[in-house]
Coordinates of N, CA and C in Angstrom, one line a residue:
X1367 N 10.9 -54.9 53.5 CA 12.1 -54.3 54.0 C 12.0 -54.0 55.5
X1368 N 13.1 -53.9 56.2 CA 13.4 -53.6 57.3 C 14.3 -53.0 58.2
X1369 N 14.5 -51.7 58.6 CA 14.8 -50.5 59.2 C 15.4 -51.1 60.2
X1370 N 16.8 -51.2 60.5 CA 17.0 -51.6 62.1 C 18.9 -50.6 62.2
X1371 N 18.1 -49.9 63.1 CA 19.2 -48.8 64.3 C 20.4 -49.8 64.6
X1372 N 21.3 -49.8 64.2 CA 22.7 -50.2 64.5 C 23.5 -49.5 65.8
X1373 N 24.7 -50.2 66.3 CA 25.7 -49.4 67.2 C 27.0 -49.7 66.5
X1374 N 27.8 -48.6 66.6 CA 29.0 -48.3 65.9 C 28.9 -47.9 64.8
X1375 N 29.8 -48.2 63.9 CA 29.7 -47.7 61.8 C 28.4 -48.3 61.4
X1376 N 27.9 -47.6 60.4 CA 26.3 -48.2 59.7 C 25.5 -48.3 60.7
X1377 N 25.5 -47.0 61.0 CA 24.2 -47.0 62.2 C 22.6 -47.3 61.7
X1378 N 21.8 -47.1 60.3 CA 21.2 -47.7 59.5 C 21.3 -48.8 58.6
X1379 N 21.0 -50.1 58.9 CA 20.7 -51.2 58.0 C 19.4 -51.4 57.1
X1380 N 19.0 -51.3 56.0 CA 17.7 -52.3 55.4 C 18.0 -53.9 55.2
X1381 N 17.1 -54.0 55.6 CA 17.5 -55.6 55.7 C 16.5 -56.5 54.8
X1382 N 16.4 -56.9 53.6 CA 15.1 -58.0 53.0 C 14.5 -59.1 54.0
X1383 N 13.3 -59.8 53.7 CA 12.5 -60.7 54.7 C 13.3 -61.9 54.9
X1384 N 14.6 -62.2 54.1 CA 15.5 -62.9 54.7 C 17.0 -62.7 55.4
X1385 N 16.8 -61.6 55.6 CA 17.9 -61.4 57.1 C 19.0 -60.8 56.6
X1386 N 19.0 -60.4 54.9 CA 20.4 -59.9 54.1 C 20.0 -58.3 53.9
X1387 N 21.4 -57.6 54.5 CA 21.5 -56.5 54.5 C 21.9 -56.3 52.8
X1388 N 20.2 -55.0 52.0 CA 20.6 -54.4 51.2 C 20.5 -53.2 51.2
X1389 N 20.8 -52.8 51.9 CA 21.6 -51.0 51.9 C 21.8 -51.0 53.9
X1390 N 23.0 -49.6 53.3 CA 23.2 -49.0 54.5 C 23.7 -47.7 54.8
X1391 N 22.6 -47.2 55.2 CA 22.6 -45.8 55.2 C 23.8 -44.6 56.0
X1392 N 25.1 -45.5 55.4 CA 26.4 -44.9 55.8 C 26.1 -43.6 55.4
X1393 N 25.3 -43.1 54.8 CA 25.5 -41.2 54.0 C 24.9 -40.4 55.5
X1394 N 24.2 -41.0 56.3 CA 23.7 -40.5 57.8 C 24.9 -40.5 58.9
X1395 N 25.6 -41.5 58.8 CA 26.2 -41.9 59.9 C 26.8 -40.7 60.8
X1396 N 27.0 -39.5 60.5 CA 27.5 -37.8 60.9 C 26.4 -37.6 61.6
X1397 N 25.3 -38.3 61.4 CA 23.7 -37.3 62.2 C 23.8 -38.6 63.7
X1398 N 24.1 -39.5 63.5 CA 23.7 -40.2 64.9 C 24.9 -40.2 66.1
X1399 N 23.8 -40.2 67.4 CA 24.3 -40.6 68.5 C 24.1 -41.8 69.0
X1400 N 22.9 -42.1 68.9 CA 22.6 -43.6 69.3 C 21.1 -43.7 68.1
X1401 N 20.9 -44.3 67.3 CA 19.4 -44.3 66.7 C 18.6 -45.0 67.7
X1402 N 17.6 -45.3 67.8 CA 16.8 -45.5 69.1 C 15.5 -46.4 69.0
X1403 N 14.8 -45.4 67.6 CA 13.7 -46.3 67.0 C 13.7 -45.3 65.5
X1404 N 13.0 -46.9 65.1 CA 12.5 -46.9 63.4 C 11.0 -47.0 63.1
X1405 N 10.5 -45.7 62.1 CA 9.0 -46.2 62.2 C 8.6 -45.7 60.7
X1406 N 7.7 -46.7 60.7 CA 7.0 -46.0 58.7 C 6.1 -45.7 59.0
X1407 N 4.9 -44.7 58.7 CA 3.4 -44.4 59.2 C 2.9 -45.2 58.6
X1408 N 1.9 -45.7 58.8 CA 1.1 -47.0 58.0 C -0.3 -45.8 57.3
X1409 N 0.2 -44.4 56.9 CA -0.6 -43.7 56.8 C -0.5 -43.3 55.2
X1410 N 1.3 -43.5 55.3 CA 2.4 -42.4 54.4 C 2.1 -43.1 53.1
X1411 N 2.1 -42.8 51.7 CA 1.9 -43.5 50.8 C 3.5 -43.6 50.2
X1412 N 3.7 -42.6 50.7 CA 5.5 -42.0 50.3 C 6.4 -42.7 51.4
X1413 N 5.9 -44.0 52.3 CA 6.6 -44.7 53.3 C 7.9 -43.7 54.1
X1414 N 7.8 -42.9 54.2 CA 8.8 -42.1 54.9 C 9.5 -42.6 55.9
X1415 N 10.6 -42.9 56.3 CA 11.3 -43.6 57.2 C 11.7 -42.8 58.5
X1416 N 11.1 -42.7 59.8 CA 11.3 -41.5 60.6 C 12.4 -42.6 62.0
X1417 N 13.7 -41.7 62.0 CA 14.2 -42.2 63.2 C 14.2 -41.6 64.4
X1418 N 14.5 -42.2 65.5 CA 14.3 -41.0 66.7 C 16.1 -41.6 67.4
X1419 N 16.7 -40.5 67.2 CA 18.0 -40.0 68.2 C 18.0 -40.1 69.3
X1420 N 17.8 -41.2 70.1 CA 17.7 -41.2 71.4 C 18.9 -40.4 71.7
X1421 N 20.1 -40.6 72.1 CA 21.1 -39.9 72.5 C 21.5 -38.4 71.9
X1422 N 20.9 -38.3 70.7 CA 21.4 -36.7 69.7 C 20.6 -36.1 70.1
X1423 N 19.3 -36.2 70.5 CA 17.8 -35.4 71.1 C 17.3 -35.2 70.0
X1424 N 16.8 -35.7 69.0 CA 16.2 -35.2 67.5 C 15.6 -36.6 66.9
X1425 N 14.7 -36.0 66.1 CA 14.0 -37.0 65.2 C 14.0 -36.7 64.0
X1426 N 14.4 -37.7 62.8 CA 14.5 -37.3 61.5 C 13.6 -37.9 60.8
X1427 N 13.5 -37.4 59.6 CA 12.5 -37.8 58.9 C 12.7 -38.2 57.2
X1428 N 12.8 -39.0 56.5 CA 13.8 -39.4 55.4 C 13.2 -39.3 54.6
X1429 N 13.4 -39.9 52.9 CA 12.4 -40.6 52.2 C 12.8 -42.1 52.2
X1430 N 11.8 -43.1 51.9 CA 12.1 -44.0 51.7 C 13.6 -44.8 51.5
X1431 N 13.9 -44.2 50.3 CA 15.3 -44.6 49.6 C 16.2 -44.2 50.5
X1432 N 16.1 -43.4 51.8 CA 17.3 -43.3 52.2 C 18.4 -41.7 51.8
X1433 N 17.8 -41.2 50.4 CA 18.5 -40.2 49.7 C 18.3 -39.0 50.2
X1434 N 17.0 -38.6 50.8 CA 16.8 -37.3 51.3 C 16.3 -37.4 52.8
X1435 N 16.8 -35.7 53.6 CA 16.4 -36.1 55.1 C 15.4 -34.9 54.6
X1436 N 13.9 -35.0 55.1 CA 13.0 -34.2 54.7 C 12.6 -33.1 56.3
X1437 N 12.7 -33.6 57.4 CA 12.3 -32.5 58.4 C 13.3 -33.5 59.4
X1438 N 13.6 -32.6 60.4 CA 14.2 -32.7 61.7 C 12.9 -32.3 62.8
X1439 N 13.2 -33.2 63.8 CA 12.3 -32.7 64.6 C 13.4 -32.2 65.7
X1440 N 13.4 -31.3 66.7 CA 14.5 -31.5 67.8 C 15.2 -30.3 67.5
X1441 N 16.4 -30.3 68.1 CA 17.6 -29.3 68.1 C 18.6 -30.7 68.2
X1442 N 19.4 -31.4 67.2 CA 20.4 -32.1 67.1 C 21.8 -31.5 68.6
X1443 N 21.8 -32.7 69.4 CA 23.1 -32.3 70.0 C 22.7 -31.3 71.2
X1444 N 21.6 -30.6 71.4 CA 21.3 -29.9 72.5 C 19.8 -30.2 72.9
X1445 N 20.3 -30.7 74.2 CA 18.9 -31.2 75.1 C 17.9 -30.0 75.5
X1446 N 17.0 -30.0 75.8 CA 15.9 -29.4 76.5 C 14.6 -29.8 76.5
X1447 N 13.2 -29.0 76.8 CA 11.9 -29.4 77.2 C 11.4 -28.5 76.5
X1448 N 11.4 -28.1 75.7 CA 10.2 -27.2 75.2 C 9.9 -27.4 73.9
X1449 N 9.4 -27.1 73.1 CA 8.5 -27.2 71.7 C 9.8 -27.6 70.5
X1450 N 11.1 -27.3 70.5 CA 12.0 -27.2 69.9 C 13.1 -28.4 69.9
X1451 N 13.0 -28.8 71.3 CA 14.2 -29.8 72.4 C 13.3 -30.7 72.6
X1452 N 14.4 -31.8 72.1 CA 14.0 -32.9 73.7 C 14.9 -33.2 74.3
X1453 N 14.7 -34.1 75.1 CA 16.2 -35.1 76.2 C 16.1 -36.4 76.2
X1454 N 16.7 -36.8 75.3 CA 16.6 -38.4 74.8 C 15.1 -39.3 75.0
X1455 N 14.9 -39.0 73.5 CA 13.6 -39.1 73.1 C 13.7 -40.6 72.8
X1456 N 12.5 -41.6 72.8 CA 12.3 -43.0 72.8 C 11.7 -43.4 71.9
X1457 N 10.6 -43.3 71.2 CA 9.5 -44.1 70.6 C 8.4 -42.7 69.5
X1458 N 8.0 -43.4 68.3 CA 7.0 -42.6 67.4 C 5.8 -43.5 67.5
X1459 N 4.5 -42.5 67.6 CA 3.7 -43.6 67.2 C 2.4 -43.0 66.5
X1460 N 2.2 -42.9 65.3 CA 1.3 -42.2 64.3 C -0.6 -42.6 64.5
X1461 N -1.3 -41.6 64.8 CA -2.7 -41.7 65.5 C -3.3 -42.3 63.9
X1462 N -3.1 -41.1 63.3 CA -3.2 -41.1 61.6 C -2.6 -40.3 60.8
X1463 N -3.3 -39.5 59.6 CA -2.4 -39.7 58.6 C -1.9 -38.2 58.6
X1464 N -1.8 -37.2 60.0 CA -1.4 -36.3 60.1 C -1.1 -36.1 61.8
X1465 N -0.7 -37.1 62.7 CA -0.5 -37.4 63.7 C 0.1 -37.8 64.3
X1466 N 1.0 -37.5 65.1 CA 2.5 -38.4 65.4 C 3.0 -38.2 66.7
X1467 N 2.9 -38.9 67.7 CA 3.1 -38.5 68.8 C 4.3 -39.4 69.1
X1468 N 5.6 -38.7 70.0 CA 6.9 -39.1 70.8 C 7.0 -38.8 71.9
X1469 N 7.2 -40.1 72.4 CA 7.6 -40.5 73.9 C 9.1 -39.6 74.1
X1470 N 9.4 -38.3 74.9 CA 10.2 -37.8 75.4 C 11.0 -38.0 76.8
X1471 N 11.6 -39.4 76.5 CA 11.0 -40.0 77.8 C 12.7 -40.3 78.9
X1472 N 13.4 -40.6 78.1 CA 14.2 -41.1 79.0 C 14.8 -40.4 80.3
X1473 N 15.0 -38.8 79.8 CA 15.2 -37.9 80.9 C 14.0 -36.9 81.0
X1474 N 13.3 -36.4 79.9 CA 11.9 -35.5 80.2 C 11.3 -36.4 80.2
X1475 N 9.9 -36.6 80.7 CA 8.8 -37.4 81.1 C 7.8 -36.4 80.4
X1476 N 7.6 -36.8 79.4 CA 6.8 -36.1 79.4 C 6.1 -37.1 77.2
X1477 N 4.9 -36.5 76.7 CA 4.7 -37.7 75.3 C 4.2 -35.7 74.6
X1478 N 5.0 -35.8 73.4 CA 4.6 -34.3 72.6 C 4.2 -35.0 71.7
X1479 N 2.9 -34.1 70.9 CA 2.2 -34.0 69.7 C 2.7 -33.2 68.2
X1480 N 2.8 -33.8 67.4 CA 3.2 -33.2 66.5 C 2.0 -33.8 65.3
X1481 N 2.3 -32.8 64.1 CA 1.2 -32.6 63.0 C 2.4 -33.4 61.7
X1482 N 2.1 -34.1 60.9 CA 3.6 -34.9 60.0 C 4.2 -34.0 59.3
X1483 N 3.9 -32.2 59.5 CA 5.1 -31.9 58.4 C 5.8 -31.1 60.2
X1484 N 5.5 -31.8 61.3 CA 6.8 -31.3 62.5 C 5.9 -30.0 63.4
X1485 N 4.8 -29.8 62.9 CA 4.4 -28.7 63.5 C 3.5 -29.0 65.1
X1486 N 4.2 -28.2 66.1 CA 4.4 -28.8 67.6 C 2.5 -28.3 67.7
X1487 N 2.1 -29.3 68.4 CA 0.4 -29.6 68.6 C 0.2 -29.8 70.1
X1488 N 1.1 -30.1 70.4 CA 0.5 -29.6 72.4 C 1.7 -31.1 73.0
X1489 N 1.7 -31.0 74.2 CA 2.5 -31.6 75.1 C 2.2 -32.1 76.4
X1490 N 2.3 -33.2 77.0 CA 1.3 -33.5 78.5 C 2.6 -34.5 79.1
X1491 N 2.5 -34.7 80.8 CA 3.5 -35.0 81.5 C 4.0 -34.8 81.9
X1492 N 4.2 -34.9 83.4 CA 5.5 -34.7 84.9 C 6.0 -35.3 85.3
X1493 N 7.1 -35.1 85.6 CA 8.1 -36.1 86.5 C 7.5 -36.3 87.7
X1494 N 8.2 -38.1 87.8 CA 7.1 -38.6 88.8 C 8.4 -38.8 89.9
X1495 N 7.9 -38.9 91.2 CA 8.4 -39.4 92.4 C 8.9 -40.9 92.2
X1496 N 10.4 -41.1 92.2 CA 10.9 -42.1 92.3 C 10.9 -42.9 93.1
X1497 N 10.7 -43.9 93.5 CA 10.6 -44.8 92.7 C 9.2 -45.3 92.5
X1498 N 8.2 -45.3 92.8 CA 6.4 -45.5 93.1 C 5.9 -44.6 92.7
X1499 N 5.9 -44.2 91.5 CA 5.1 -43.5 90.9 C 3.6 -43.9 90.5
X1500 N 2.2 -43.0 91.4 CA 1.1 -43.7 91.2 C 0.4 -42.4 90.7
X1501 N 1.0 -41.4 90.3 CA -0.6 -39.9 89.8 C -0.5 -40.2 88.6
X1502 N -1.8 -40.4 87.9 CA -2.2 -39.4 86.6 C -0.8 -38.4 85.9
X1503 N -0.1 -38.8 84.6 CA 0.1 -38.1 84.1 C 1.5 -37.1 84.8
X1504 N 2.4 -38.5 85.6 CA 3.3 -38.8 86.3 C 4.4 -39.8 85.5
X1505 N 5.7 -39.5 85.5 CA 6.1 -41.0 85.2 C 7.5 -41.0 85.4
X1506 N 8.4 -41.5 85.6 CA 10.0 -41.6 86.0 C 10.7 -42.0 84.4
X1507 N 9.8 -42.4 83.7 CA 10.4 -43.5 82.0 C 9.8 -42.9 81.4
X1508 N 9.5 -42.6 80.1 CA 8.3 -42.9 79.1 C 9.2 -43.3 77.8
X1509 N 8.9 -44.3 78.0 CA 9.9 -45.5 77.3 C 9.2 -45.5 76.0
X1510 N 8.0 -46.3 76.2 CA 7.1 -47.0 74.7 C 5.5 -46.3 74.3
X1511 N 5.3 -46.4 72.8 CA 3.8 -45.3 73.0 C 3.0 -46.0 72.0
X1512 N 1.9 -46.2 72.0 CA 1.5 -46.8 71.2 C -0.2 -45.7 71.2
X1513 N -0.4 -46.3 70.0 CA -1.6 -45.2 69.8 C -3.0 -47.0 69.6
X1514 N -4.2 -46.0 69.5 CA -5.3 -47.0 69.1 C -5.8 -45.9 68.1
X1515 N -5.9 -46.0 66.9 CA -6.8 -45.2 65.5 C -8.5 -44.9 66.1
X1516 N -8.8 -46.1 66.3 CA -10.3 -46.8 66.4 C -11.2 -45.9 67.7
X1517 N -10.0 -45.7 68.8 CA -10.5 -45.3 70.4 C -10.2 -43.9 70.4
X1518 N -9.1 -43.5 69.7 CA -8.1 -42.1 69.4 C -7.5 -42.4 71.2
X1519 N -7.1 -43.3 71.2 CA -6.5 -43.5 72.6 C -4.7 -43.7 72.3
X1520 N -4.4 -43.1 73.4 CA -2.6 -43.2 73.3 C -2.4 -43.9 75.3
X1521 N -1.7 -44.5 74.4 CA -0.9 -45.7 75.8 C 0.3 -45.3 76.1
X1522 N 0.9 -45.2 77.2 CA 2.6 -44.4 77.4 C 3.1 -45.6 78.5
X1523 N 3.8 -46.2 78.4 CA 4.9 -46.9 79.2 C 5.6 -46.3 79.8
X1524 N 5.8 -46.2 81.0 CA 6.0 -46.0 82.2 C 6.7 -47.2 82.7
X1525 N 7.9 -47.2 81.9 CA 9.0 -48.6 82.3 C 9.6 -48.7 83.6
X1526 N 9.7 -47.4 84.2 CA 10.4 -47.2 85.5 C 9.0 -47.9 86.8
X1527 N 8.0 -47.7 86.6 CA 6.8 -47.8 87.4 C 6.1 -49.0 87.0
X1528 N 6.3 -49.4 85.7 CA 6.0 -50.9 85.3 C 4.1 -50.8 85.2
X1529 N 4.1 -49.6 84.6 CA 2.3 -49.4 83.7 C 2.2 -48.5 82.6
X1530 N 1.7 -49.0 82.6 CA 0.7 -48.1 81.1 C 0.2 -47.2 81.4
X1531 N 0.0 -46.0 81.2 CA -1.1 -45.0 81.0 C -2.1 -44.8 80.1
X1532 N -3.3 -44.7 80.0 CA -4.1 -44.5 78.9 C -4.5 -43.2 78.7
X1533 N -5.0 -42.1 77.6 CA -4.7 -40.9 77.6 C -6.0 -40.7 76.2
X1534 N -6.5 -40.1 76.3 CA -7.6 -39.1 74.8 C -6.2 -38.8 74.3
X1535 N -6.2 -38.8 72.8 CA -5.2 -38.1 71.9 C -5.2 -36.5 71.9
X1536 N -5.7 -36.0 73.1 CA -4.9 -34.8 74.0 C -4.7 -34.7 75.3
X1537 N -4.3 -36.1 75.3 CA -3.2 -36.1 77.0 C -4.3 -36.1 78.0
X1538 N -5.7 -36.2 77.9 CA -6.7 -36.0 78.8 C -6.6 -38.0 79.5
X1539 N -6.2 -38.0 80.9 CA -6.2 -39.1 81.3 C -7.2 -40.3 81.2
X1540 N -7.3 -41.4 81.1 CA -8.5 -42.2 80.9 C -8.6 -43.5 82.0
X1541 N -7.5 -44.2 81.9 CA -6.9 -45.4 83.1 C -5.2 -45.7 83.1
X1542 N -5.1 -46.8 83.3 CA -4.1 -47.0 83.7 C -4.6 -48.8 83.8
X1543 N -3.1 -49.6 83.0 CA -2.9 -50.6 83.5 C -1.4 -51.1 84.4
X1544 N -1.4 -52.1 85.1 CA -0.6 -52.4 86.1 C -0.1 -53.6 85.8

């Protein structure tokens, strides 16, 4: 199966490995502004289907089937920066199997830590100087996040600045690619 964020009516599609939509998660369609990204933890045995709201400022978290929304991450519909808020959030990306880190990126700059039943674990990143952003733990985007299991390393895309950051899975700096 395959999870893909729609625009307009049937903001959720599943789709089979041949390209045919079998469900659509029209029973959501009231919770979105824009869906943004789709992600399963490759941790979850219960495949939990977590979307992130770029435009609603919230992250949800489903079961599989589609039938239940099990935690909200965010404040739905009100932006902000602190442990509760975001401001059009981008990307999930699961360290392991109690790990979850989101790029808060499109207007906060900044990548939060969360524990998988939502419980807020710490937060790193400042808004960077437009348009050449070059400090440590700086960034104008934080678009894409990707984690390493193996290194406990987290990578943050910096789409505005066009690099990578590399980070300890507590925001402790490491490099940078270009």
């Amino acid at each position: 199966q395959t999870f893909v964020p729609a625009v307009g009516q049937h903001r959720v599609l599943v789709m089979d490995s041949e390209g045919n939509i079998v469900e659509e998660w029209t029973q959501w369609d009231h919770l979105w502004v824009r869906p943004h990204d789709v992600e399963i933890s490759p941790y979850d045995p219960e495949k939990h289907v977590w979307i992130v709201d770029a435009e609603g400022h919230a992250v949800y978290k489903f079961t599989n089937d589609g039938k239940e929304l099990v935690l909200t991450l965010g404040t739905p519909g009100v932006p902000g920066e602190d442990e509760t808020h975001f401001r059009r959030p981008t990307f999930l990306a699961f360290m392991d199997e109690n790990t979850v880190y989101l790029g808060d990126g499109y207007d906060n700059t900044r990548v939060v830590k969360f524990d998988m039943d939502g419980n807020f674990l710490g937060q790193w990143g400042e808004r960077g100087t437009p348009p050449n952003e070059t400090r440590p733990g700086y960034w104008n985007n934080v678009h894409g996040i990707g984690v390493d299991p193996t290194t406990r390393r987290v990578f943050v895309n910096d789409r505005a600045n066009a690099r990578v950051q590399i980070f300890d899975e507590d925001g402790i700096y490491l490099d940078e690619w270009k």
